[in-house]
CSV table of C-alpha atoms in Angstrom, one decimal:
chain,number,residue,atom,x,y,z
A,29,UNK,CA,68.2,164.0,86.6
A,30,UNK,CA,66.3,165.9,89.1
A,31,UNK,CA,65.9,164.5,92.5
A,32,UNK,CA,68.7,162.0,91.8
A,33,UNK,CA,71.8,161.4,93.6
A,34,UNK,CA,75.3,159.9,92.2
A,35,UNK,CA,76.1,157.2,94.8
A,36,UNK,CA,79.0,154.6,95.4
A,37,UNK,CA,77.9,151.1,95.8
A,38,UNK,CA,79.3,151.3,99.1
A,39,UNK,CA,76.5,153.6,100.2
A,40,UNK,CA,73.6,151.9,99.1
A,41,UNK,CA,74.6,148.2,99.5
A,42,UNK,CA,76.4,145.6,101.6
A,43,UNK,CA,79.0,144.0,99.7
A,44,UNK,CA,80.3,140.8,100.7
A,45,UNK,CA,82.2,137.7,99.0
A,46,UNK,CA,80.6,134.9,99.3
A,47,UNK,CA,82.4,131.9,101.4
A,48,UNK,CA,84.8,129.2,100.7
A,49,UNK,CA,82.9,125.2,100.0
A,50,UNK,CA,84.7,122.6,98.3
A,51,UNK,CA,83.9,120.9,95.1
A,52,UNK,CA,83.0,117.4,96.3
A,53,UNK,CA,80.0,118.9,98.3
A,54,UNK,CA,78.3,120.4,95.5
A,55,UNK,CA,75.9,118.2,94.0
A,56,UNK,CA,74.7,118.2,90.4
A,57,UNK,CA,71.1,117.6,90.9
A,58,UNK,CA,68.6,118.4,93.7
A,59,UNK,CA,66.5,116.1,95.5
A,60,UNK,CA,64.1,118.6,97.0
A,61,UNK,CA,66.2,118.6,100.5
A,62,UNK,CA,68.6,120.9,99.1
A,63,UNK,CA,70.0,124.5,98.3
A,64,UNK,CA,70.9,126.0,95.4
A,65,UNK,CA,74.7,127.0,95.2
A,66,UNK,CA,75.9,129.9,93.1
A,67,UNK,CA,79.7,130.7,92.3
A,68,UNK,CA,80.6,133.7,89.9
A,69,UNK,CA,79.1,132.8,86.9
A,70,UNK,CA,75.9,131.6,88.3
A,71,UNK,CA,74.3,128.3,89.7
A,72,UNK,CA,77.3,125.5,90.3
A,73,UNK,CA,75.1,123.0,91.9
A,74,UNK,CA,73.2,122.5,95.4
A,75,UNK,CA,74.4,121.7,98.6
A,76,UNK,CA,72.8,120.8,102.3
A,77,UNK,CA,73.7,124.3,104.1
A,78,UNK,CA,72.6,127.4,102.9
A,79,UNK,CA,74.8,131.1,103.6
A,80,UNK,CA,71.4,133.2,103.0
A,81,UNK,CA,67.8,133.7,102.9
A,82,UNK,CA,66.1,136.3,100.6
A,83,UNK,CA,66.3,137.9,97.9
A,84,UNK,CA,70.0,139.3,96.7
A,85,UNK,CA,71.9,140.4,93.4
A,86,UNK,CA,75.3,138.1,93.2
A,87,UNK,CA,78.5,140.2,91.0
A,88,UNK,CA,81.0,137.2,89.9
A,89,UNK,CA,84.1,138.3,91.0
A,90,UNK,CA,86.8,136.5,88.5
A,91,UNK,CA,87.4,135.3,85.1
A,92,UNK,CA,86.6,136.8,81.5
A,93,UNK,CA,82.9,136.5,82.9
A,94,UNK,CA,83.5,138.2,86.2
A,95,UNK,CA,80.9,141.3,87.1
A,96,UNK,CA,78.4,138.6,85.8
A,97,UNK,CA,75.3,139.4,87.3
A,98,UNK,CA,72.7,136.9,89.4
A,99,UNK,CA,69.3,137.2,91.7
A,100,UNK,CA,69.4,134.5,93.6
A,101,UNK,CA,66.1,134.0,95.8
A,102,UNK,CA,65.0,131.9,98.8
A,103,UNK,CA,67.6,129.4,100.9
A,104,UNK,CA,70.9,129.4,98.9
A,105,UNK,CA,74.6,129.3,99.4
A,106,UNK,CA,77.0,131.8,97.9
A,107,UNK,CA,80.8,130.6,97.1
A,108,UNK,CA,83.8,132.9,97.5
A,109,UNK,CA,83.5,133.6,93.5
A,110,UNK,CA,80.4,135.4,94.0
A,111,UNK,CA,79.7,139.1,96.1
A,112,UNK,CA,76.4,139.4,97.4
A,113,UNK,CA,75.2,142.5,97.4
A,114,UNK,CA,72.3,143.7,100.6
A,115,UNK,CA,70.8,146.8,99.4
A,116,UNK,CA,70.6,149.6,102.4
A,117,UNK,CA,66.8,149.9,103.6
A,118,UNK,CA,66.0,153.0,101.2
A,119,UNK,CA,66.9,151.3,98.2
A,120,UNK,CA,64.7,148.6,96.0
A,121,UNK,CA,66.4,145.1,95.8
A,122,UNK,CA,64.9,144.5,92.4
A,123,UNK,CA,66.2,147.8,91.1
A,124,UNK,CA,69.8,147.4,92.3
A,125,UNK,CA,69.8,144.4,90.1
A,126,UNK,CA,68.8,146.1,87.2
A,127,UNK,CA,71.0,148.7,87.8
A,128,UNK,CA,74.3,146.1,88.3
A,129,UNK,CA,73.7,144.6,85.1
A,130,UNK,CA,72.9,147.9,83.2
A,131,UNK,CA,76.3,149.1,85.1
A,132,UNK,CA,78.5,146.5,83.3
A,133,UNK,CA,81.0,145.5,86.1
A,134,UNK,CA,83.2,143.6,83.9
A,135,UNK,CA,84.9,146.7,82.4
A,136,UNK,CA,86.1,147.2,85.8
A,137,UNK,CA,88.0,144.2,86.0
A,138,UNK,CA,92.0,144.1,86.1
A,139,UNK,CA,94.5,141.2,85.3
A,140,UNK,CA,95.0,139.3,82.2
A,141,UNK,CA,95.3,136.1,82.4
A,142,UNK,CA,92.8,135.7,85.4
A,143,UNK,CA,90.6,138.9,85.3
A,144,UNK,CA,89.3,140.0,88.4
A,145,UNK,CA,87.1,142.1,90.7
A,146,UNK,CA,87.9,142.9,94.0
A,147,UNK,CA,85.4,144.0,96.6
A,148,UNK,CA,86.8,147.1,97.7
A,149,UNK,CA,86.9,148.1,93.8
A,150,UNK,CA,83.1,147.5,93.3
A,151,UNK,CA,82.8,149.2,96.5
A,152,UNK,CA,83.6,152.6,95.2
A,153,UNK,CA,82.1,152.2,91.5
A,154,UNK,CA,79.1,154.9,91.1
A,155,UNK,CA,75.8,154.7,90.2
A,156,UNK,CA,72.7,157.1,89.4
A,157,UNK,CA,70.3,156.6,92.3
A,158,UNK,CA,66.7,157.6,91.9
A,159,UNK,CA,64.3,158.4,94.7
A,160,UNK,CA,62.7,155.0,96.5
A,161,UNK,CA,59.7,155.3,94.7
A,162,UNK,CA,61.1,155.3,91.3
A,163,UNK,CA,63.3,152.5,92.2
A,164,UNK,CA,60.4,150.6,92.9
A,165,UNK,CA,58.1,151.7,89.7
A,166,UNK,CA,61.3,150.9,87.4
A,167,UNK,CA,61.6,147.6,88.7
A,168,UNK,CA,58.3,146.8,88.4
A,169,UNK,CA,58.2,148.0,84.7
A,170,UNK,CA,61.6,146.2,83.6
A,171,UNK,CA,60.3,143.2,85.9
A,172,UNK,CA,57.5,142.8,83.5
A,173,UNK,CA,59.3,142.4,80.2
A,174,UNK,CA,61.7,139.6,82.5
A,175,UNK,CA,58.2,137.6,82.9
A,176,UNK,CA,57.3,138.1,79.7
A,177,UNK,CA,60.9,136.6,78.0
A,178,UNK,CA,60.7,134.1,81.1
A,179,UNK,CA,57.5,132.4,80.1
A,180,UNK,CA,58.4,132.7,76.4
A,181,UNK,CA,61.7,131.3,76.9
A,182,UNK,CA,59.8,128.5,79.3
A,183,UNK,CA,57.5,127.8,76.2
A,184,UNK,CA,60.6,127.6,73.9
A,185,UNK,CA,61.9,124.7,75.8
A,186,UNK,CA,58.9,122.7,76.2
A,187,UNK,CA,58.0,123.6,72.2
A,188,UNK,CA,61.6,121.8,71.5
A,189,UNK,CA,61.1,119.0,73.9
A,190,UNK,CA,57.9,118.0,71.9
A,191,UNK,CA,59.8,118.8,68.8
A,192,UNK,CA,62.6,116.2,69.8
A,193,UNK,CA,59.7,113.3,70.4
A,194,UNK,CA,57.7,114.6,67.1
A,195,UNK,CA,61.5,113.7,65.8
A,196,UNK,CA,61.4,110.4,67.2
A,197,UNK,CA,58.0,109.3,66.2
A,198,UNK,CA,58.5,110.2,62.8
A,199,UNK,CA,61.5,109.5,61.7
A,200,UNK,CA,61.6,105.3,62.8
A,201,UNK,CA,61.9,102.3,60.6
A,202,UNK,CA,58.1,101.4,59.7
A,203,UNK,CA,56.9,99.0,56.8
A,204,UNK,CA,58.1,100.3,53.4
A,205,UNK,CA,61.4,102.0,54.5
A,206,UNK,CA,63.9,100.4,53.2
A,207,UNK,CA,67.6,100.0,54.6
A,208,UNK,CA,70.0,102.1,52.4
A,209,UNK,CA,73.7,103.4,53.0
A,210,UNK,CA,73.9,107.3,53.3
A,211,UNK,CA,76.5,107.0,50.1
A,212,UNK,CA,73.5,105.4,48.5
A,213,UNK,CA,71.0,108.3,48.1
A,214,UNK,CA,73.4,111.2,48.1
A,215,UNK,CA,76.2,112.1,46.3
A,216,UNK,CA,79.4,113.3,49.2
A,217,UNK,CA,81.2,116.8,48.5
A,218,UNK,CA,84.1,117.8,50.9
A,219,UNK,CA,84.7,121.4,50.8
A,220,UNK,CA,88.3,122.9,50.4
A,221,UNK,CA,87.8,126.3,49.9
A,222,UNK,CA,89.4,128.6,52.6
A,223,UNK,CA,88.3,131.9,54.1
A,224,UNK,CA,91.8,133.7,52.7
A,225,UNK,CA,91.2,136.4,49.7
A,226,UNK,CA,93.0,136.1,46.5
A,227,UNK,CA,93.0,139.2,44.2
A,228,UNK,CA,93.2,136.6,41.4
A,229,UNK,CA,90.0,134.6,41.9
A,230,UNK,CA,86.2,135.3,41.9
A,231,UNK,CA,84.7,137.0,44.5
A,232,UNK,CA,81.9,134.8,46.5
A,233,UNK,CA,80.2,134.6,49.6
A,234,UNK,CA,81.1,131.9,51.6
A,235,UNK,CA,78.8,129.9,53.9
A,236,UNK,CA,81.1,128.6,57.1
A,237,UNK,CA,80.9,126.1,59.7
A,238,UNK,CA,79.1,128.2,62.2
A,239,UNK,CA,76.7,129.1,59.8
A,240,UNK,CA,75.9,125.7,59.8
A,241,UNK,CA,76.4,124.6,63.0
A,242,UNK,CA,73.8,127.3,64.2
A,243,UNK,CA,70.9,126.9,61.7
A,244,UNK,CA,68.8,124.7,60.9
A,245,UNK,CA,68.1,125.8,57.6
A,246,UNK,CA,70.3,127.7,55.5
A,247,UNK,CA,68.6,130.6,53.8
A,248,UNK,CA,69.8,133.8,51.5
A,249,UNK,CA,69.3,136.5,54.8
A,250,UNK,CA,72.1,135.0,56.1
A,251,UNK,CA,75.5,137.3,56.6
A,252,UNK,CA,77.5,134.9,54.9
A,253,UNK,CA,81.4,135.7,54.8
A,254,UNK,CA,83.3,137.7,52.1
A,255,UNK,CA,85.8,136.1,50.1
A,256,UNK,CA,87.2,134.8,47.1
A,257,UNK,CA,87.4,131.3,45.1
A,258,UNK,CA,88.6,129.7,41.8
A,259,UNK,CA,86.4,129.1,38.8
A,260,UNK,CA,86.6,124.9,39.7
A,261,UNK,CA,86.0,125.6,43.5
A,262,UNK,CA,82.9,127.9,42.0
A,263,UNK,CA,81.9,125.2,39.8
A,264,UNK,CA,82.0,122.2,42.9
A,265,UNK,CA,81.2,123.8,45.6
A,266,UNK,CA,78.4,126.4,45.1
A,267,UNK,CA,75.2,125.3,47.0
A,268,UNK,CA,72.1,124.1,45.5
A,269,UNK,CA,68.6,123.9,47.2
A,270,UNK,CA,68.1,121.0,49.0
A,271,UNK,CA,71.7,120.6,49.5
A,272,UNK,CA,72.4,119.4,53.1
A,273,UNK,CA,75.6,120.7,54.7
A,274,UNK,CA,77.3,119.1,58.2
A,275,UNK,CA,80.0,119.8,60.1
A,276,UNK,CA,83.0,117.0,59.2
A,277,UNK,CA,85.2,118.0,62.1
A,278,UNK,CA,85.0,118.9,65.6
A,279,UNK,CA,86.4,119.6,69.6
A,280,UNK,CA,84.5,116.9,70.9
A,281,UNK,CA,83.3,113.6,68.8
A,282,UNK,CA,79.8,114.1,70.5
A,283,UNK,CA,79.3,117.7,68.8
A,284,UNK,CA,80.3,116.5,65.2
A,285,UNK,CA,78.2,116.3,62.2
A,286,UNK,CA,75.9,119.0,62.8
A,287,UNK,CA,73.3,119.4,59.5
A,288,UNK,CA,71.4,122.4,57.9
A,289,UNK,CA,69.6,122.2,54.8
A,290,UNK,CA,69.8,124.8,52.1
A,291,UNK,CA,65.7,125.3,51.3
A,292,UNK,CA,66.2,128.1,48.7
A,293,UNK,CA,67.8,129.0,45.7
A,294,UNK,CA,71.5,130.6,46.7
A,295,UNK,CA,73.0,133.3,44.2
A,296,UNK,CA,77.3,133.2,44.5
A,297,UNK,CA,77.2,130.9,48.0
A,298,UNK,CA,79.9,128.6,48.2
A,299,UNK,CA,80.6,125.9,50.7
A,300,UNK,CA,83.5,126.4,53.1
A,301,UNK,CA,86.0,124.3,54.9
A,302,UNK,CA,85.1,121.8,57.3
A,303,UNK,CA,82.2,121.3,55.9
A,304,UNK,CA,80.7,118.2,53.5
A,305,UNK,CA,78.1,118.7,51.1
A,306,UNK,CA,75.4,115.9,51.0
A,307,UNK,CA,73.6,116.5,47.5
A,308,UNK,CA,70.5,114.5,47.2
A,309,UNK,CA,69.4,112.3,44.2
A,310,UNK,CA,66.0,112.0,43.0
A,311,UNK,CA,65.0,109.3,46.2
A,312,UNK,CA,66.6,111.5,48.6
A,313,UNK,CA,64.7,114.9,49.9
A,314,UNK,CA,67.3,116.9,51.3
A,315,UNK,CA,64.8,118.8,54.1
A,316,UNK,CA,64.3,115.2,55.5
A,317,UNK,CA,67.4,113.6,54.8
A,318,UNK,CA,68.5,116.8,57.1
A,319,UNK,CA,66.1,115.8,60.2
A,320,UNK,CA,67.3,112.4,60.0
A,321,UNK,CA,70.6,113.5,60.3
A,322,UNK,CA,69.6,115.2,64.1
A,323,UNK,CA,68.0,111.8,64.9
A,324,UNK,CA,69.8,110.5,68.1
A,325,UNK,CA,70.6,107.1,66.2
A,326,UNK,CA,72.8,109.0,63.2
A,327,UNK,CA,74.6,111.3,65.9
A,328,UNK,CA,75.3,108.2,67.8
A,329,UNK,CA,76.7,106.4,64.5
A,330,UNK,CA,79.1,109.9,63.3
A,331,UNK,CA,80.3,110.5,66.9
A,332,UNK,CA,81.3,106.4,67.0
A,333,UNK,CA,83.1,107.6,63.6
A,334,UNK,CA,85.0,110.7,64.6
A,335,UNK,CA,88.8,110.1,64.9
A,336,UNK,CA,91.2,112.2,66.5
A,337,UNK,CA,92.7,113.2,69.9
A,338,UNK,CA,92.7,116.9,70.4
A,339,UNK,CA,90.8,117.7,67.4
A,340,UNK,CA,88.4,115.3,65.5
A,341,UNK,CA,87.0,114.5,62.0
A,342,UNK,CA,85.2,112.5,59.5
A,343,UNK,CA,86.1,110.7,57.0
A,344,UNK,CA,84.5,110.6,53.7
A,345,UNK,CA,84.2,106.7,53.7
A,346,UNK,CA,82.2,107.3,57.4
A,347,UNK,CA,79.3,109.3,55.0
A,348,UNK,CA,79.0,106.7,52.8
A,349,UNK,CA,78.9,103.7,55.0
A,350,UNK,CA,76.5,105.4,57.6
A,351,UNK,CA,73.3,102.9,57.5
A,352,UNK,CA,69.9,104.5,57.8
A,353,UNK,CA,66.3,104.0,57.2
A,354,UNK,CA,64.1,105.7,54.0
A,355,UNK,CA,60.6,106.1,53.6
A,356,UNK,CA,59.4,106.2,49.7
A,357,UNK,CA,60.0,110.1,48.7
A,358,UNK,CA,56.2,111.3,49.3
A,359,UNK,CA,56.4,110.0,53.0
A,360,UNK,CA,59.8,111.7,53.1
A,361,UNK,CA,58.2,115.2,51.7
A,362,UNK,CA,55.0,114.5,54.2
A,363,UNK,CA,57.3,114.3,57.7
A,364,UNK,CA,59.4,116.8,56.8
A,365,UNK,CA,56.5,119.5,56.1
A,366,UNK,CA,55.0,118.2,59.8
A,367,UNK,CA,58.6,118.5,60.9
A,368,UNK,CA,59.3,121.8,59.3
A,369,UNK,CA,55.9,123.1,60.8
A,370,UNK,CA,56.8,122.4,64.4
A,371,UNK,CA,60.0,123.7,64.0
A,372,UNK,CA,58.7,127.2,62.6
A,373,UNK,CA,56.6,127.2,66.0
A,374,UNK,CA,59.6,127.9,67.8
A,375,UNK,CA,61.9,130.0,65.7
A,376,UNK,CA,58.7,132.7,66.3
A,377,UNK,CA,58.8,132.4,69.7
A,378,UNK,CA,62.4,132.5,69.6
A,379,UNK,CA,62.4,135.6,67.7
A,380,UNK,CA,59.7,137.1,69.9
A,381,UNK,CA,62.1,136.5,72.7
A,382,UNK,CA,64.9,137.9,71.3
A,383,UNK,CA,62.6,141.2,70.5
A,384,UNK,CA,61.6,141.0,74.3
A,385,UNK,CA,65.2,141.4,75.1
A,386,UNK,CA,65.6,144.4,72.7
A,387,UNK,CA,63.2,146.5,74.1
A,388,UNK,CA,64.1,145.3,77.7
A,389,UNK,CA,67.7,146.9,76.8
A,390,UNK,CA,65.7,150.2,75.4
A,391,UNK,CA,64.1,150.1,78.5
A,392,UNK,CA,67.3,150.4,80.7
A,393,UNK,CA,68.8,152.7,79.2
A,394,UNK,CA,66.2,155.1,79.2
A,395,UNK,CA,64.6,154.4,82.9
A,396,UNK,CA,68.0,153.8,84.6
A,397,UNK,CA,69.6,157.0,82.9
A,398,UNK,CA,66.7,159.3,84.2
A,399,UNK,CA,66.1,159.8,80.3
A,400,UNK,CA,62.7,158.7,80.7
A,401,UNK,CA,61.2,159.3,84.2
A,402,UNK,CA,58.5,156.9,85.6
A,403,UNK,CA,55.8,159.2,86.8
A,404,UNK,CA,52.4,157.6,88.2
A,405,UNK,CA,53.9,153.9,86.6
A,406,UNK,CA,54.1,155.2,83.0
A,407,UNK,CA,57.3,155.9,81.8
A,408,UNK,CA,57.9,159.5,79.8
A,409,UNK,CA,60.5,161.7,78.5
């Protein structure tokens, strides 16, 4: 664009690795006497010496994750993972950050089984350099959408620490719950239907472990996998409303039986592997059977279950022997819509966060490209 200049990083910033501190110094949490500590893919820790004051964009300098991108602020300490970058006196500290993470460092990178940035090769990358003054009205227009996804991201968090306590309150053994076993109310389905097409069965769509083990609620909108099953697998295995699915296997026995509930009818949606169907009976509603289910006391009782060494699972027998507490079916409907409520809270702040990323990247690409110039702080083509 007119009036810009193509520049090296080398002209318009310091670069400089970070320095050397070993592992038993950094300490997990912060007492208020000490600074923050960032290595290449962010904030390791804190420590009781600090390397720099101010403001400064950090590039990660190895691993898949290396040209990651940080601001660190204040009194901190920079290991050798990290390159802080001291922008040159004409050019906007805010704006070089922008610009390093709209720059994408990590397609520089070289090696492959340790990939790597050296200095001296993000030394002579180029950029698109806009006069000072545009530096400065870009950052301050990209710098608002970051406060904007900052305090809704903030809200998120205290929304789902309310949420968690709601979850608590609730969902606890009162007069009129009765003591049942989990094999009790609902009937156990383990799926065994693989992701593999066959030519000779039915094509379905198949709802997998991930789809699970990110959603609380499984829903038709959801891009469920292509693929193909047998009449019987059809016939045991397609989901019903209310259904509640969880995860039967795992890495870690702590991060097993993760629940969603189907709460619509599904058209062709079968259950995949490593998962177990949990299909209500009629004193058993599946939107509350699946909040219990995130309650700390059943995640406590399934990871207590999981067996394994490198990889670990869930028997069927641990389903139907799991001991929890029921309400009679209208309180079950009654905290679940309170539950679902809250819940719904979030996921629309959630998905106003993710739009407040969207535009931010619309935003980048056209101030940081020149495609849009910031004249008098507005932005135009």
């Amino acid at each position: 664009p007119e009036g810009w200049k193509e520049k090296s990083l080398e002209k318009i910033c310091d670069l400089q690795a970070g320095k050397f501190i070993s592992a038993s110094e950094i300490i997990g949490t912060n007492d208020g006497t000490l600074y923050p500590c960032y290595g290449g893919n962010g904030l390791r820790g804190y420590v009781n010496r600090y390397s720099h004051d101010g403001i400064f964009p950090l590039i990660g300098r190895q691993g898949a994750l290396c040209g990651n991108i940080n601001k660190a602020s204040g009194k901190f300490y920079a290991t050798e993972h990290a390159v802080v970058a001291t922008p040159f006196s004409n050019i906007e500290v805010h704006w070089l950050y922008y610009e390093l993470v709209f720059s994408d460092l990590n397609k520089y990178a070289t090696g492959a089984a340790q990939p790597g940035l050296s200095v001296n090769n993000i030394k002579k990358i180029s950029v698109p350099l806009p006069p000072l003054p545009e530096q400065k009205a870009i950052a301050d227009i990209l710098s608002t959408w970051d406060e904007a996804i900052e305090k809704t991201e903030k809200l998120i968090k205290e929304k789902e620490r309310r949420f968690k306590g709601l979850l608590s309150s609730l969902i606890k053994e009162k007069d009129g719950w009765k003591k049942v076993k989990l094999g009790d109310v609902c009937e156990v389905i383990v799926s065994n239907v693989d992701k593999k097409t066959d030519g000779s069965e039915i094509s379905v769509r198949l709802c997998n472990y991930m789809d699970v083990y990110k959603n609380l609620y499984i829903k038709s909108d959801l891009e469920f996998m292509e693929a193909t099953a047998t009449k019987d697998e059809i016939r045991k295995y397609s989901l019903k409303k209310y259904d509640v699915l969880l995860t039967k296997d795992s890495e870690t026995p702590d991060d097993i039986a993760i629940s969603a509930c189907v709460v619509e009818e599904l058209n062709n949606i079968v259950c995949g592997y490593h998962l177990a169907i949990l299909r209500p009976n009629q004193s058993c509603y599946g939107p509350f059977l699946n909040y219990l289910l995130h309650t700390k006391e059943m995640r406590y009782f399934f990871s207590s279950q999981a067996n394994g060494a490198t990889r670990f699972g869930l028997s069927v027998d641990s389903f139907h022997k799991a001991r929890c507490s029921f309400p009679p079916l209208p309180e079950q409907k009654s905290i679940a819509e309170t539950l679902n409520t809250a819940q719904e809270e979030i996921n629309i702040l959630k998905q106003l966060s993710e739009k407040y990323k969207k535009q931010k990247q619309g935003l980048m690409q056209k101030l940081l490209t020149g495609e849009w110039r910031v004249l008098n702080d507005q932005p135009h083509p």
